Short mmCIF file of C-alpha atoms in Angstrom, two decimals:
data_model
loop_
_atom_site.label_atom_id
_atom_site.label_comp_id
_atom_site.label_asym_id
_atom_site.label_seq_id
_atom_site.Cartn_x
_atom_site.Cartn_y
_atom_site.Cartn_z
CA MET A 17 49.10 -21.75 60.64
CA ILE A 18 47.46 -25.63 59.54
CA PHE A 19 45.40 -23.42 57.13
CA ILE A 20 48.39 -21.39 55.53
CA LYS A 21 49.64 -24.85 55.20
CA ARG A 22 47.63 -26.55 53.14
CA ARG A 23 46.52 -23.20 51.14
CA LYS A 24 50.40 -23.44 49.87
CA SER A 25 50.47 -27.32 48.81
CA SER A 26 47.00 -26.70 47.46
CA TYR A 27 49.45 -24.49 45.33
CA ILE A 28 51.89 -26.39 44.76
CA TYR A 29 50.51 -29.27 43.83
CA LEU A 30 48.03 -26.86 40.85
CA ILE A 31 50.77 -25.59 40.00
CA ILE A 32 52.16 -29.10 39.14
CA HIS A 33 49.00 -30.46 38.06
CA SER A 34 48.96 -27.31 35.31
CA ILE A 35 52.88 -28.29 34.50
CA VAL A 36 51.57 -32.17 33.88
CA ALA A 37 48.38 -30.73 31.66
CA ILE A 38 50.52 -27.93 29.39
CA LEU A 39 52.93 -30.69 28.09
CA LEU A 40 50.12 -32.79 27.25
CA VAL A 41 48.87 -30.58 24.81
CA SER A 42 51.61 -29.57 23.95
CA VAL A 43 52.57 -32.69 22.39
CA TYR A 44 49.83 -31.77 19.54
CA VAL A 45 52.68 -29.17 18.46
CA ASN A 46 54.99 -32.58 16.75
CA ARG A 47 52.20 -31.95 14.02
CA PHE A 48 53.39 -28.46 12.98
CA ILE A 49 57.47 -27.98 14.82
CA THR A 50 60.11 -30.02 13.20
CA PRO A 51 63.28 -31.39 15.17
CA LYS A 52 65.05 -29.35 13.32
CA ASP A 53 63.42 -26.19 15.01
CA PHE A 54 62.89 -27.42 18.31
CA PRO A 55 63.60 -31.41 18.83
CA TYR A 56 62.84 -31.86 22.19
CA PHE A 57 58.47 -31.83 21.92
CA GLY A 58 59.66 -35.02 20.37
CA ILE A 59 60.85 -36.12 23.72
CA VAL A 60 57.68 -35.36 25.33
CA ALA A 61 55.87 -37.78 23.00
CA LEU A 62 58.11 -40.27 24.36
CA ILE A 63 56.61 -39.39 28.00
CA PHE A 64 53.38 -39.38 27.35
CA PRO A 65 51.40 -42.15 29.19
CA ILE A 66 53.50 -41.26 31.94
CA LEU A 67 51.94 -38.16 32.02
CA VAL A 68 48.55 -39.02 31.27
CA LEU A 69 49.32 -41.20 34.27
CA LEU A 70 50.16 -38.37 36.51
CA HIS A 71 47.64 -36.61 35.10
CA LEU A 72 44.58 -38.88 35.93
CA LEU A 73 46.13 -39.39 39.06
CA PHE A 74 45.90 -35.24 40.31
CA THR A 75 42.40 -35.48 38.94
CA PHE A 76 41.61 -37.94 41.27
CA VAL A 77 42.97 -35.83 44.20
CA TRP A 78 41.10 -32.86 43.11
CA LEU A 79 38.00 -35.11 43.70
CA ILE A 80 38.84 -36.29 46.73
CA LYS A 81 39.81 -32.71 48.06
CA LYS A 82 36.24 -32.04 46.25
CA GLU A 83 37.97 -29.07 44.33
CA MET A 84 35.88 -27.15 41.81
CA ILE A 85 39.50 -27.16 40.11
CA PHE A 86 38.64 -30.49 39.10
CA ILE A 87 36.25 -29.59 36.76
CA PRO A 88 38.68 -28.07 34.21
CA PHE A 89 41.23 -31.12 34.68
CA LEU A 90 38.21 -33.71 34.40
CA LEU A 91 37.03 -32.20 30.69
CA LEU A 92 41.21 -32.21 29.59
CA THR A 93 41.10 -36.29 30.43
CA PHE A 94 37.78 -36.60 28.37
CA LEU A 95 40.33 -34.95 25.31
CA LEU A 96 42.74 -37.28 26.15
CA LEU A 97 40.61 -40.16 25.03
CA PHE A 98 41.46 -39.39 21.76
CA PRO A 99 45.04 -39.73 21.26
CA VAL A 100 45.14 -42.27 24.12
CA LYS A 101 42.89 -44.91 20.87
CA LYS A 102 46.56 -44.95 19.17
CA TYR A 103 48.06 -47.33 22.31
CA ILE A 104 45.00 -49.06 23.43
CA HIS A 105 42.08 -49.98 21.93
CA PHE A 106 38.98 -51.71 23.27
CA GLY A 107 36.72 -52.33 19.40
CA ASN A 108 35.94 -51.07 16.11
CA GLN A 109 36.86 -53.65 15.15
CA LYS A 110 34.76 -56.14 12.99
CA ASN A 111 34.10 -59.83 12.85
CA LEU A 112 36.09 -61.28 11.12
CA SER A 113 34.12 -64.57 11.09
CA LEU A 114 30.89 -62.65 9.91
CA LEU A 115 32.57 -61.51 6.54
CA ASN A 116 31.23 -63.46 3.62
CA GLU A 117 32.82 -65.73 1.02
CA SER A 118 33.84 -62.59 -1.21
CA ASP A 119 35.18 -60.65 1.44
CA LYS A 120 37.90 -63.02 2.49
CA LYS A 121 38.94 -63.52 -1.02
CA GLU A 122 39.16 -59.92 -1.38
CA GLU A 123 41.04 -59.88 2.07
CA LEU A 124 44.79 -58.23 2.00
CA LYS A 125 47.07 -60.12 5.66
CA VAL A 126 49.55 -57.55 6.46
CA LEU A 127 52.62 -58.49 9.35
CA THR A 128 54.90 -55.91 10.31
CA TYR A 129 57.74 -57.23 12.51
CA ASN A 130 61.32 -56.13 13.59
CA LEU A 131 63.42 -58.87 13.36
CA ARG A 132 66.58 -58.17 14.96
CA TYR A 133 68.93 -60.23 12.80
CA ALA A 134 66.46 -63.52 13.84
CA ASN A 135 69.27 -64.98 16.04
CA GLY A 136 70.46 -67.91 13.41
CA ASN A 137 69.19 -70.21 10.91
CA ARG A 138 66.93 -72.25 13.82
CA ASP A 139 64.67 -69.19 14.26
CA LEU A 140 64.02 -68.50 10.68
CA GLU A 141 62.57 -71.25 10.28
CA SER A 142 59.79 -71.04 13.38
CA LEU A 143 59.41 -67.78 12.02
CA GLU A 144 58.84 -68.80 8.29
CA LYS A 145 56.81 -71.71 10.28
CA PHE A 146 54.28 -68.78 11.90
CA ILE A 147 54.15 -66.64 8.74
CA LYS A 148 52.65 -69.56 6.84
CA SER A 149 50.62 -70.41 9.61
CA LYS A 150 48.72 -67.14 9.52
CA ASP A 151 48.24 -66.96 6.11
CA VAL A 152 50.27 -63.52 5.26
CA ASP A 153 50.03 -61.83 2.23
CA VAL A 154 52.51 -59.15 2.97
CA ALA A 155 55.16 -59.26 5.26
CA PHE A 156 57.41 -56.35 5.91
CA PHE A 157 60.82 -56.75 7.86
CA GLN A 158 62.83 -54.94 9.42
CA GLU A 159 66.69 -55.62 10.96
CA ILE A 160 67.42 -58.83 9.31
CA TYR A 161 70.80 -59.94 7.97
CA THR A 162 70.29 -59.56 3.57
CA ARG A 163 72.72 -63.18 3.62
CA GLN A 164 70.70 -64.68 5.74
CA TRP A 165 67.17 -64.09 3.27
CA ARG A 166 68.83 -64.44 0.46
CA SER A 167 69.88 -67.76 1.32
CA LYS A 168 67.85 -70.37 -1.05
CA GLU A 169 67.78 -73.21 2.14
CA VAL A 170 66.34 -70.53 4.87
CA PHE A 171 63.65 -68.13 4.62
CA LEU A 172 60.85 -68.08 2.63
CA VAL A 173 61.71 -69.42 -0.75
CA ASP A 174 58.36 -70.46 -2.17
CA ARG A 175 57.44 -66.33 -2.24
CA TYR A 176 58.57 -63.14 -3.62
CA ASN A 177 60.65 -61.37 -1.63
CA ALA A 178 63.00 -58.13 -1.90
CA VAL A 179 65.74 -57.46 0.05
CA PHE A 180 67.61 -54.41 0.64
CA ASP A 181 69.84 -54.11 3.40
CA LEU A 182 68.16 -54.32 6.68
CA VAL A 183 64.85 -54.49 5.34
CA GLY A 184 62.81 -56.89 3.10
CA ILE A 185 58.74 -57.78 1.73
CA SER A 186 57.86 -61.02 0.94
CA SER A 187 54.96 -61.45 -0.64
CA LYS A 188 52.23 -64.40 -1.85
CA TYR A 189 51.77 -62.47 -5.05
CA PRO A 190 54.12 -61.78 -7.83
CA ILE A 191 56.15 -58.36 -6.91
CA ILE A 192 56.11 -56.71 -10.62
CA ASP A 193 58.91 -54.04 -9.59
CA LYS A 194 61.31 -53.57 -6.84
CA GLN A 195 63.47 -50.16 -5.66
CA LYS A 196 66.19 -49.32 -3.07
CA ILE A 197 65.29 -46.26 -0.78
CA ILE A 198 68.55 -44.26 0.15
CA LEU A 199 67.93 -42.62 3.11
CA PRO A 200 71.19 -40.62 4.47
CA ASP A 201 72.06 -41.75 7.69
CA GLN A 202 71.11 -45.03 9.45
CA GLY A 203 68.02 -45.57 7.56
CA TYR A 204 66.73 -48.10 5.60
CA ALA A 205 63.64 -47.95 3.27
CA CYS A 206 62.37 -50.06 -0.05
CA MET A 207 59.59 -50.21 -2.20
CA ALA A 208 57.79 -53.19 -4.13
CA ASP A 209 54.89 -52.98 -6.65
CA ILE A 210 52.92 -56.20 -5.91
CA LEU A 211 49.99 -57.26 -8.44
CA LYS A 212 47.04 -59.33 -6.30
CA GLY A 213 44.81 -60.07 -9.02
CA SER A 214 44.14 -56.57 -11.48
CA ASP A 215 45.37 -54.20 -8.71
CA THR A 216 48.95 -53.24 -8.78
CA ILE A 217 50.00 -52.09 -4.65
CA ARG A 218 52.93 -50.64 -3.49
CA CYS A 219 54.13 -51.55 -0.61
CA ILE A 220 56.87 -49.23 1.60
CA ASN A 221 59.39 -50.76 4.26
CA ILE A 222 61.18 -48.30 6.58
CA TYR A 223 63.57 -48.23 9.10
CA LEU A 224 64.03 -45.27 10.75
CA GLU A 225 67.11 -43.64 12.45
CA PRO A 226 67.76 -46.15 16.06
CA MET A 227 68.32 -44.28 19.17
CA TYR A 228 71.62 -46.64 20.19
CA LEU A 229 70.62 -46.30 23.36
CA ASN A 230 70.99 -49.67 25.76
CA LYS A 231 69.98 -50.48 29.33
CA SER A 232 73.29 -49.55 30.94
CA LEU A 233 72.05 -45.94 30.23
CA PHE A 234 69.19 -46.02 32.90
CA LYS A 235 71.27 -48.07 35.41
CA PHE A 236 72.82 -45.10 38.62
CA SER A 237 73.21 -45.13 41.93
CA LYS A 238 74.42 -41.39 42.23
CA ILE A 239 72.39 -38.42 41.77
CA ASP A 240 75.37 -37.26 39.58
CA GLU A 241 75.74 -40.35 37.55
CA ALA A 242 71.90 -39.89 36.54
CA LYS A 243 72.24 -36.48 35.80
CA ASP A 244 74.97 -37.56 33.17
CA GLN A 245 72.98 -40.27 31.75
CA THR A 246 70.75 -38.16 31.35
CA LYS A 247 72.01 -36.09 29.03
CA ILE A 248 73.01 -38.66 27.27
CA VAL A 249 70.05 -40.04 26.75
CA THR A 250 68.40 -36.77 25.80
CA GLU A 251 71.65 -35.83 23.44
CA LYS A 252 71.06 -39.07 21.09
CA LEU A 253 67.14 -38.88 21.14
CA VAL A 254 67.43 -35.20 19.84
CA ASN A 255 70.58 -36.87 17.13
CA GLY A 256 67.37 -39.14 16.00
CA PHE A 257 64.18 -36.61 15.82
CA LYS A 258 66.61 -34.78 13.79
CA LYS A 259 67.79 -37.45 11.08
CA HIS A 260 64.80 -38.42 11.27
CA GLN A 261 63.64 -35.58 10.11
CA LYS A 262 66.29 -35.68 7.32
CA GLN A 263 65.13 -39.06 6.34
CA LEU A 264 61.04 -38.73 6.39
CA GLU A 265 61.89 -35.35 4.12
CA LEU A 266 62.89 -38.29 1.66
CA LEU A 267 60.48 -40.86 2.15
CA THR A 268 57.57 -38.76 1.87
CA LYS A 269 57.81 -38.30 -2.19
CA TYR A 270 58.05 -41.64 -2.65
CA ILE A 271 54.48 -41.48 -0.85
CA ARG A 272 53.04 -38.68 -2.48
CA GLU A 273 54.02 -39.97 -5.65
CA SER A 274 53.08 -43.10 -5.64
CA PRO A 275 49.52 -43.77 -8.24
CA HIS A 276 49.20 -47.33 -6.30
CA PRO A 277 46.95 -48.19 -3.34
CA THR A 278 49.77 -47.84 -0.71
CA ILE A 279 50.57 -49.76 2.46
CA VAL A 280 53.47 -47.82 4.61
CA CYS A 281 54.73 -50.38 7.03
CA GLY A 282 58.14 -50.67 9.99
CA ASP A 283 59.49 -49.50 12.87
CA MET A 284 59.51 -45.94 13.30
CA ASN A 285 61.59 -45.82 15.87
CA SER A 286 59.36 -42.94 17.50
CA VAL A 287 56.39 -43.07 19.08
CA PRO A 288 52.19 -42.04 18.33
CA LEU A 289 52.56 -38.35 18.92
CA SER A 290 55.67 -37.61 17.41
CA TYR A 291 56.64 -35.45 14.26
CA GLU A 292 57.35 -38.64 12.44
CA TYR A 293 53.62 -40.26 13.36
CA PHE A 294 52.20 -36.47 12.25
CA THR A 295 54.11 -36.70 9.44
CA MET A 296 52.57 -39.81 7.74
CA LEU A 297 49.13 -38.70 8.96
CA ASN A 298 49.94 -35.84 7.15
CA GLU A 299 50.63 -37.73 3.88
CA ASN A 300 46.91 -39.08 4.32
CA LEU A 301 47.83 -41.95 5.78
CA ILE A 302 45.49 -43.86 7.91
CA ASP A 303 46.83 -45.39 10.94
CA VAL A 304 44.99 -48.72 11.16
CA PHE A 305 45.52 -50.03 14.51
CA GLU A 306 43.55 -46.60 15.45
CA THR A 307 41.19 -47.02 13.26
CA LYS A 308 40.73 -50.97 13.84
CA GLY A 309 42.75 -51.78 16.57
CA GLN A 310 42.38 -54.30 19.66
CA GLY A 311 44.26 -54.27 22.48
CA LEU A 312 47.26 -52.85 23.74
CA GLY A 313 48.99 -51.40 20.36
CA LEU A 314 52.77 -51.89 22.26
CA SER A 315 55.31 -53.13 20.06
CA PHE A 316 58.71 -52.55 21.57
CA TYR A 317 59.04 -54.50 25.19
CA ASP A 318 62.82 -54.83 25.55
CA TYR A 319 62.74 -51.69 27.77
CA PHE A 320 60.01 -52.55 30.44
CA TYR A 321 58.08 -48.73 29.17
CA PRO A 322 55.67 -48.89 26.93
CA ILE A 323 56.25 -48.29 23.70
CA ARG A 324 55.03 -47.96 20.04
CA ILE A 325 57.01 -47.69 16.94
CA ASP A 326 56.09 -50.40 14.78
CA TYR A 327 52.96 -49.29 13.07
CA ILE A 328 51.18 -50.15 9.62
CA PHE A 329 49.65 -47.11 7.47
CA THR A 330 47.68 -47.16 4.37
CA ASN A 331 45.77 -44.69 2.16
CA ASN A 332 42.14 -43.87 1.42
CA LYS A 333 42.39 -46.58 -1.08
CA PHE A 334 42.09 -49.12 1.72
CA MET A 335 39.10 -50.39 4.12
CA PRO A 336 41.07 -51.22 6.75
CA ILE A 337 39.62 -54.74 9.18
CA SER A 338 40.89 -55.13 11.92
CA CYS A 339 44.52 -54.83 13.41
CA TYR A 340 46.66 -56.26 16.63
CA VAL A 341 49.94 -57.33 18.36
CA ASP A 342 51.19 -60.59 19.05
CA ARG A 343 52.58 -60.77 22.23
CA THR A 344 52.55 -64.72 22.50
CA VAL A 345 55.56 -64.31 19.48
CA HIS A 346 58.79 -63.66 21.20
CA PHE A 347 61.32 -64.10 18.11
CA SER A 348 62.48 -60.12 18.63
CA ASP A 349 62.75 -57.35 21.24
CA HIS A 350 59.89 -56.39 19.22
CA TYR A 351 56.04 -57.76 18.54
CA PRO A 352 54.91 -58.60 14.83
CA VAL A 353 51.90 -56.81 14.52
CA PHE A 354 49.11 -57.83 12.12
CA ALA A 355 46.34 -56.02 10.01
CA THR A 356 43.43 -56.98 7.16
CA MET A 357 42.37 -55.13 5.10
CA LYS A 358 40.71 -55.07 1.83
CA LEU A 359 40.80 -52.31 -1.50
CA ASN A 360 37.69 -50.13 -1.59
CA PRO A 361 35.68 -50.54 -4.62
#
């Protein structure tokens, strides 16, 4: 009787682990299936870190129990090392101190940062000092009041700025052309061509539709409450994914038609392995953090859940040197993301 119970529990455990494994693999379907066709794979991408932890826990239990099923699950673990690099990176970064002077002159230091409107002029002044201390060449900002930025006594007045609605680009180098990119619903984007020496660099700043979630949706005391709020959260996410698809259909045209070396930065309100993320990669862009990142790439911390939604992408005309998230800075509920790169010869 005890043997039968053990066997039954092993089968249940195997079924649960197999479902977790299938979900982990299914996240790659986001490369091919749009939110319009089936938006729920976006939710799988969102819970990917939880699924990885569950998989590792289950695999460890199989090992302790000395079950042969451990082997295929262990192989899956090795395959997961590739997508995990989109969240955490342990190396592959050049030592910046070893770069010679000519290389340093060719460097381009980039920052992307969702400011969440900044809390008044005092924070803007502190932020300005911070940007100058980091010697940032090009800064991409999202969720900043246009009226704050345009005030001649407030923000980055000694730089070249292109500001449209809630997004803006600030550059040490001359901006020779700038344009607002009109997106449907509550998405925002802009574009600026920057002249660095004899090179023109196209910068595209994006802020995709927010999901309009709030912390109260994750607080409940009854099962019925949990069901209702789960339904609300799911609907908000699904609607957001569908709106992102429409916004990206417009944005990708600007990326594809760019005649210049291109940098695409911003808050995509979507995680790695999502449809939105794969759309960027499908445009032959490089995720700089995945290529040359260091440490954790998590950039949004307000919900106490490991979320990476702020990105720096480039086309192959740039050589990424380094990328990291600065978690010591608290002007917003996002952390700033920094990258250093240079143009390929």
